[in-house]
Amino acid sequence: MFLNVTNKVTLLLERQMTILIARINSLVQTFCTSCIQQIQFTPVVKAVKRISFSVSVCKYHVTLNSELSVMSGSPAVVMRLVASAYRVAEKAGAIVRRVLHSGELGIVEKTGANDLQTLADRLAQQSICASLSKRFPKITIIGEEDLPVEEVSGDLMETGQEEEILHKPCPAEYRELKEEEIVVWVDPLDGTKEYTEGLLDNVTVLIGIAYGGRAIAGVINQPFYNYQLGEGAALGRTIWGMVGLGAFGFELQEVPGDRRIVTTTRSHSNKLVIDCVDAMEPHEVIRVGGAGNKIIQLVEGRASAYVFASIGCKKWDTCAPEAVLQAVGGKLTDIYGNAYRYDANVKHMNSTGVLATLRNHEYYTSRVPQSVLQALKSE
């Protein structure tokens, strides 16, 4: 590997070389790393904005030419935001577990028995919103819970960042993003009803990041991952992804062969949902709670489509999952095949349903019955 610096650089650059090497290596991780030579450089006097480099891998006789933005050694705003969101989601997951173990869930009904809020929802949202807004005061944060503005206690705050994310290369189209251009959609506890019923594998914490109306990055924490293993098991995991970079924290798998396995709601079903699911001619139907959980079903090969032909799902339910799904080549749209927008001023309800797939999205959109399309259009 050779690094050619065409402009002068400051001594500050030398301190950032570990990060730089990690970023370059992440771009060539699919090649043979044993033949990658150590980067050679000579720090000189003045800073540059970009470094050009060439990676030669002798085993495969491949040369990769690219550019990596250094921006004086500091990761891009969006990478720092994702790194913070990762740690904040883990903190929220710990809060969700703590409330459950206390036995005092503090349940209130928002619009009915299937639309609940718990103490965990309230504390987790306070933690997420306060922690992110303190570090990134100019971003717009939209949370599910309508909570009064009040002082957040120090034990709810999270100031850390996930170092591994800071070392990832930021996709070129997001390198120059400013805080005020970013909208963050927060569901502090996706699958609240399941949480109150002990169906803990359905529960997730969702932090979605949008720019230009599109979901570009997402963090999904599963507070109770591994809970089936019983007492003593290490609980929780965090999945994250960025469009143009990839998704991390899980092993990507697909449903084998030509099997069609549809995942859909377990607690918000109706005739439209049932008719649409049946029209897909599935070999199997999995009814679970939580939009985040359903997208995990897709990327881990337990389902091939998430079908929900009804109102009820909202932007904070789909922003983070959509970004993770897109990062691995999947797609999330409304039931017509149209993309949702995540601008700060859009309506919160996904009023024309949700259709998400890892592959073959067009097949599933083509199977939606005209009666369902007409019914959703009139609502």
Short mmCIF file of C-alpha atoms in Angstrom, two decimals, residues 116-342:
data_model
loop_
_atom_site.label_atom_id
_atom_site.label_comp_id
_atom_site.label_asym_id
_atom_site.label_seq_id
_atom_site.Cartn_x
_atom_site.Cartn_y
_atom_site.Cartn_z
CA LEU A 116 -49.36 1.83 25.36
CA GLN A 117 -46.65 3.87 27.01
CA THR A 118 -44.50 2.71 29.91
CA LEU A 119 -41.96 4.27 32.23
CA ALA A 120 -39.31 2.65 30.02
CA ASP A 121 -40.63 4.54 26.95
CA ARG A 122 -40.49 7.83 28.83
CA LEU A 123 -37.05 7.41 30.41
CA ALA A 124 -35.46 5.96 27.27
CA GLN A 125 -36.70 8.84 25.12
CA GLN A 126 -35.48 11.40 27.64
CA SER A 127 -32.08 9.73 27.63
CA ILE A 128 -31.81 9.55 23.83
CA CYS A 129 -33.04 13.05 23.04
CA ALA A 130 -31.13 14.82 25.81
CA SER A 131 -27.87 12.98 25.11
CA LEU A 132 -27.92 13.58 21.35
CA SER A 133 -29.10 17.20 21.54
CA LYS A 134 -26.38 18.08 24.03
CA ARG A 135 -23.62 16.87 21.69
CA PHE A 136 -25.39 17.94 18.47
CA PRO A 137 -27.49 20.99 19.39
CA LYS A 138 -28.45 21.90 15.81
CA ILE A 139 -30.01 18.60 14.70
CA THR A 140 -33.79 18.12 14.69
CA ILE A 141 -34.94 15.25 16.91
CA ILE A 142 -38.48 13.86 16.69
CA GLY A 143 -39.47 11.29 19.31
CA GLU A 144 -42.55 9.10 19.56
CA GLU A 145 -43.56 10.11 23.06
CA ASP A 146 -45.15 13.50 23.70
CA LEU A 147 -43.27 14.41 26.87
CA PRO A 148 -43.09 17.69 28.82
CA VAL A 149 -39.86 19.65 28.60
CA GLU A 150 -37.99 19.08 31.85
CA GLU A 151 -34.52 18.68 33.28
CA VAL A 152 -33.00 15.28 32.52
CA SER A 153 -31.08 13.67 35.37
CA GLY A 154 -27.40 12.96 34.88
CA ASP A 155 -27.80 9.20 35.19
CA LEU A 156 -29.85 9.22 31.95
CA MET A 157 -27.15 11.00 29.95
CA GLU A 158 -24.72 9.18 27.63
CA THR A 159 -21.63 10.99 26.38
CA GLY A 160 -19.67 8.14 24.80
CA GLN A 161 -19.12 7.31 21.14
CA GLU A 162 -18.48 3.94 19.50
CA GLU A 163 -14.86 4.09 18.35
CA GLU A 164 -15.26 1.44 15.66
CA ILE A 165 -17.80 3.62 13.86
CA LEU A 166 -15.52 6.66 13.99
CA HIS A 167 -12.92 4.60 12.12
CA LYS A 168 -15.28 3.73 9.26
CA PRO A 169 -14.99 5.69 5.98
CA CYS A 170 -17.87 8.11 5.51
CA PRO A 171 -19.64 7.76 2.15
CA ALA A 172 -18.73 10.71 -0.07
CA GLU A 173 -22.26 12.08 -0.32
CA TYR A 174 -22.50 12.54 3.47
CA ARG A 175 -19.04 13.93 4.26
CA GLU A 176 -20.05 17.57 4.21
CA LEU A 177 -23.42 17.28 6.00
CA LYS A 178 -24.14 19.91 8.64
CA GLU A 179 -26.02 19.27 11.87
CA GLU A 180 -28.92 21.49 10.86
CA GLU A 181 -29.51 19.37 7.72
CA ILE A 182 -30.10 16.18 9.72
CA VAL A 183 -33.36 14.87 11.21
CA VAL A 184 -33.30 12.11 13.83
CA TRP A 185 -36.40 9.93 14.36
CA VAL A 186 -36.58 8.16 17.73
CA ASP A 187 -38.72 5.26 18.90
CA PRO A 188 -37.44 4.69 22.44
CA LEU A 189 -39.24 1.34 22.79
CA ASP A 190 -40.60 -0.27 19.65
CA GLY A 191 -42.94 -3.11 20.59
CA THR A 192 -44.30 -1.65 23.83
CA LYS A 193 -47.32 -3.98 23.93
CA GLU A 194 -45.05 -7.00 23.56
CA TYR A 195 -42.78 -5.56 26.28
CA THR A 196 -45.70 -5.50 28.72
CA GLU A 197 -46.64 -9.08 27.76
CA GLY A 198 -43.16 -10.54 28.19
CA LEU A 199 -42.49 -11.10 24.47
CA LEU A 200 -39.10 -9.54 24.92
CA ASP A 201 -37.45 -10.65 21.68
CA ASN A 202 -39.90 -8.32 19.86
CA VAL A 203 -38.56 -5.21 21.63
CA THR A 204 -36.12 -2.75 20.04
CA VAL A 205 -34.80 0.79 20.49
CA LEU A 206 -34.76 2.70 17.19
CA ILE A 207 -32.71 5.77 16.23
CA GLY A 208 -33.05 6.73 12.57
CA ILE A 209 -31.03 9.43 10.82
CA ALA A 210 -32.42 11.22 7.77
CA TYR A 211 -31.02 13.74 5.30
CA GLY A 212 -32.84 15.29 2.37
CA GLY A 213 -35.98 13.41 3.35
CA ARG A 214 -34.30 9.99 3.06
CA ALA A 215 -33.28 7.51 5.74
CA ILE A 216 -29.49 7.31 5.50
CA ALA A 217 -28.43 5.65 8.76
CA GLY A 218 -30.01 3.73 11.57
CA VAL A 219 -29.25 2.13 14.92
CA ILE A 220 -31.34 -0.75 16.30
CA ASN A 221 -30.73 -1.99 19.83
CA GLN A 222 -32.28 -5.25 21.03
CA PRO A 223 -32.27 -4.93 24.84
CA PHE A 224 -33.23 -8.55 25.45
CA TYR A 225 -31.26 -10.33 22.74
CA ASN A 226 -30.28 -13.75 24.16
CA TYR A 227 -32.86 -13.59 26.98
CA GLN A 228 -34.11 -17.08 26.04
CA LEU A 229 -30.76 -18.46 27.22
CA GLY A 230 -31.82 -17.83 30.81
CA GLU A 231 -30.17 -16.37 33.86
CA GLY A 232 -26.55 -15.36 33.44
CA ALA A 233 -26.74 -14.80 29.68
CA ALA A 234 -25.24 -11.59 28.32
CA LEU A 235 -28.24 -9.56 27.19
CA GLY A 236 -28.53 -7.12 24.32
CA ARG A 237 -26.94 -6.33 20.98
CA THR A 238 -26.82 -3.30 18.71
CA ILE A 239 -27.20 -3.35 14.93
CA TRP A 240 -26.39 -0.32 12.79
CA GLY A 241 -26.14 0.56 9.15
CA MET A 242 -25.51 3.41 6.73
CA VAL A 243 -26.58 3.58 3.11
CA GLY A 244 -23.45 3.44 0.96
CA LEU A 245 -21.34 1.90 3.74
CA GLY A 246 -23.05 -1.29 4.91
CA ALA A 247 -24.66 -2.76 8.01
CA PHE A 248 -22.98 -4.25 11.05
CA GLY A 249 -23.70 -6.25 14.19
CA PHE A 250 -25.38 -9.26 12.59
CA GLU A 251 -24.81 -11.93 9.95
CA LEU A 252 -26.72 -11.19 6.75
CA GLN A 253 -28.75 -14.19 5.59
CA GLU A 254 -31.58 -14.80 3.13
CA VAL A 255 -34.56 -17.13 3.16
CA PRO A 256 -33.39 -20.28 1.35
CA GLY A 257 -34.56 -21.14 -2.14
CA ASP A 258 -37.85 -19.81 -3.49
CA ARG A 259 -39.70 -19.89 -0.18
CA ARG A 260 -41.88 -16.87 0.56
CA ILE A 261 -42.09 -16.19 4.27
CA VAL A 262 -44.10 -13.10 5.22
CA THR A 263 -43.79 -11.33 8.56
CA THR A 264 -46.64 -9.09 9.67
CA THR A 265 -48.29 -7.57 12.72
CA ARG A 266 -49.48 -9.67 15.64
CA SER A 267 -51.61 -7.01 17.37
CA HIS A 268 -52.83 -4.56 14.68
CA SER A 269 -54.31 -6.88 12.07
CA ASN A 270 -57.49 -6.27 10.06
CA LYS A 271 -59.13 -7.48 6.85
CA LEU A 272 -56.86 -5.38 4.62
CA VAL A 273 -53.72 -6.76 6.28
CA ILE A 274 -54.98 -10.35 6.01
CA ASP A 275 -56.06 -9.98 2.37
CA CYS A 276 -52.71 -8.46 1.40
CA VAL A 277 -50.68 -11.14 3.19
CA ASP A 278 -52.75 -13.91 1.58
CA ALA A 279 -52.22 -12.36 -1.87
CA MET A 280 -48.47 -12.87 -1.51
CA GLU A 281 -49.11 -16.64 -1.53
CA PRO A 282 -46.71 -17.20 1.35
CA HIS A 283 -45.42 -20.59 2.37
CA GLU A 284 -45.39 -19.33 5.95
CA VAL A 285 -46.61 -16.29 7.91
CA ILE A 286 -44.81 -15.00 11.01
CA ARG A 287 -46.81 -12.64 13.25
CA VAL A 288 -44.56 -10.63 15.55
CA GLY A 289 -44.48 -7.19 17.15
CA GLY A 290 -42.29 -4.19 16.36
CA ALA A 291 -41.16 -2.77 13.03
CA GLY A 292 -37.52 -3.02 14.07
CA ASN A 293 -37.97 -6.68 14.93
CA LYS A 294 -39.60 -7.39 11.55
CA ILE A 295 -36.68 -5.85 9.64
CA ILE A 296 -34.30 -8.00 11.67
CA GLN A 297 -36.37 -10.99 10.55
CA LEU A 298 -35.61 -9.97 6.95
CA VAL A 299 -31.87 -9.39 7.23
CA GLU A 300 -31.28 -12.56 9.26
CA GLY A 301 -33.10 -14.81 6.81
CA ARG A 302 -36.21 -15.64 8.85
CA ALA A 303 -38.60 -13.79 6.52
CA SER A 304 -38.56 -12.57 2.93
CA ALA A 305 -41.14 -9.76 3.17
CA TYR A 306 -42.70 -7.52 5.81
CA VAL A 307 -46.29 -6.75 4.77
CA PHE A 308 -48.53 -4.31 6.64
CA ALA A 309 -51.40 -2.95 4.52
CA SER A 310 -52.84 -0.54 7.05
CA ILE A 311 -52.32 2.78 8.78
CA GLY A 312 -50.70 2.64 12.20
CA CYS A 313 -46.95 2.53 11.56
CA LYS A 314 -45.15 5.87 11.95
CA LYS A 315 -41.92 7.49 10.77
CA TRP A 316 -40.04 6.73 13.99
CA ASP A 317 -40.96 3.05 13.47
CA THR A 318 -39.48 2.86 9.98
CA CYS A 319 -36.62 5.36 9.64
CA ALA A 320 -33.88 3.35 11.38
CA PRO A 321 -35.04 -0.05 10.05
CA GLU A 322 -35.28 1.31 6.51
CA ALA A 323 -31.70 2.62 6.64
CA VAL A 324 -30.34 -0.71 7.91
CA LEU A 325 -32.30 -2.61 5.27
CA GLN A 326 -31.17 -0.32 2.44
CA ALA A 327 -27.57 -0.61 3.61
CA VAL A 328 -27.65 -4.32 2.66
CA GLY A 329 -29.54 -3.85 -0.60
CA GLY A 330 -33.12 -4.16 0.67
CA LYS A 331 -36.05 -1.83 0.23
CA LEU A 332 -38.84 -0.35 2.35
CA THR A 333 -41.77 1.50 0.74
CA ASP A 334 -45.47 2.02 1.21
CA ILE A 335 -47.83 -0.63 -0.11
CA TYR A 336 -47.82 1.09 -3.56
CA GLY A 337 -44.04 0.88 -3.83
CA ASN A 338 -43.49 4.58 -3.10
CA ALA A 339 -40.71 5.72 -0.79
CA TYR A 340 -41.53 7.48 2.46
CA ARG A 341 -39.95 10.85 3.29
CA TYR A 342 -38.45 11.73 6.64
#
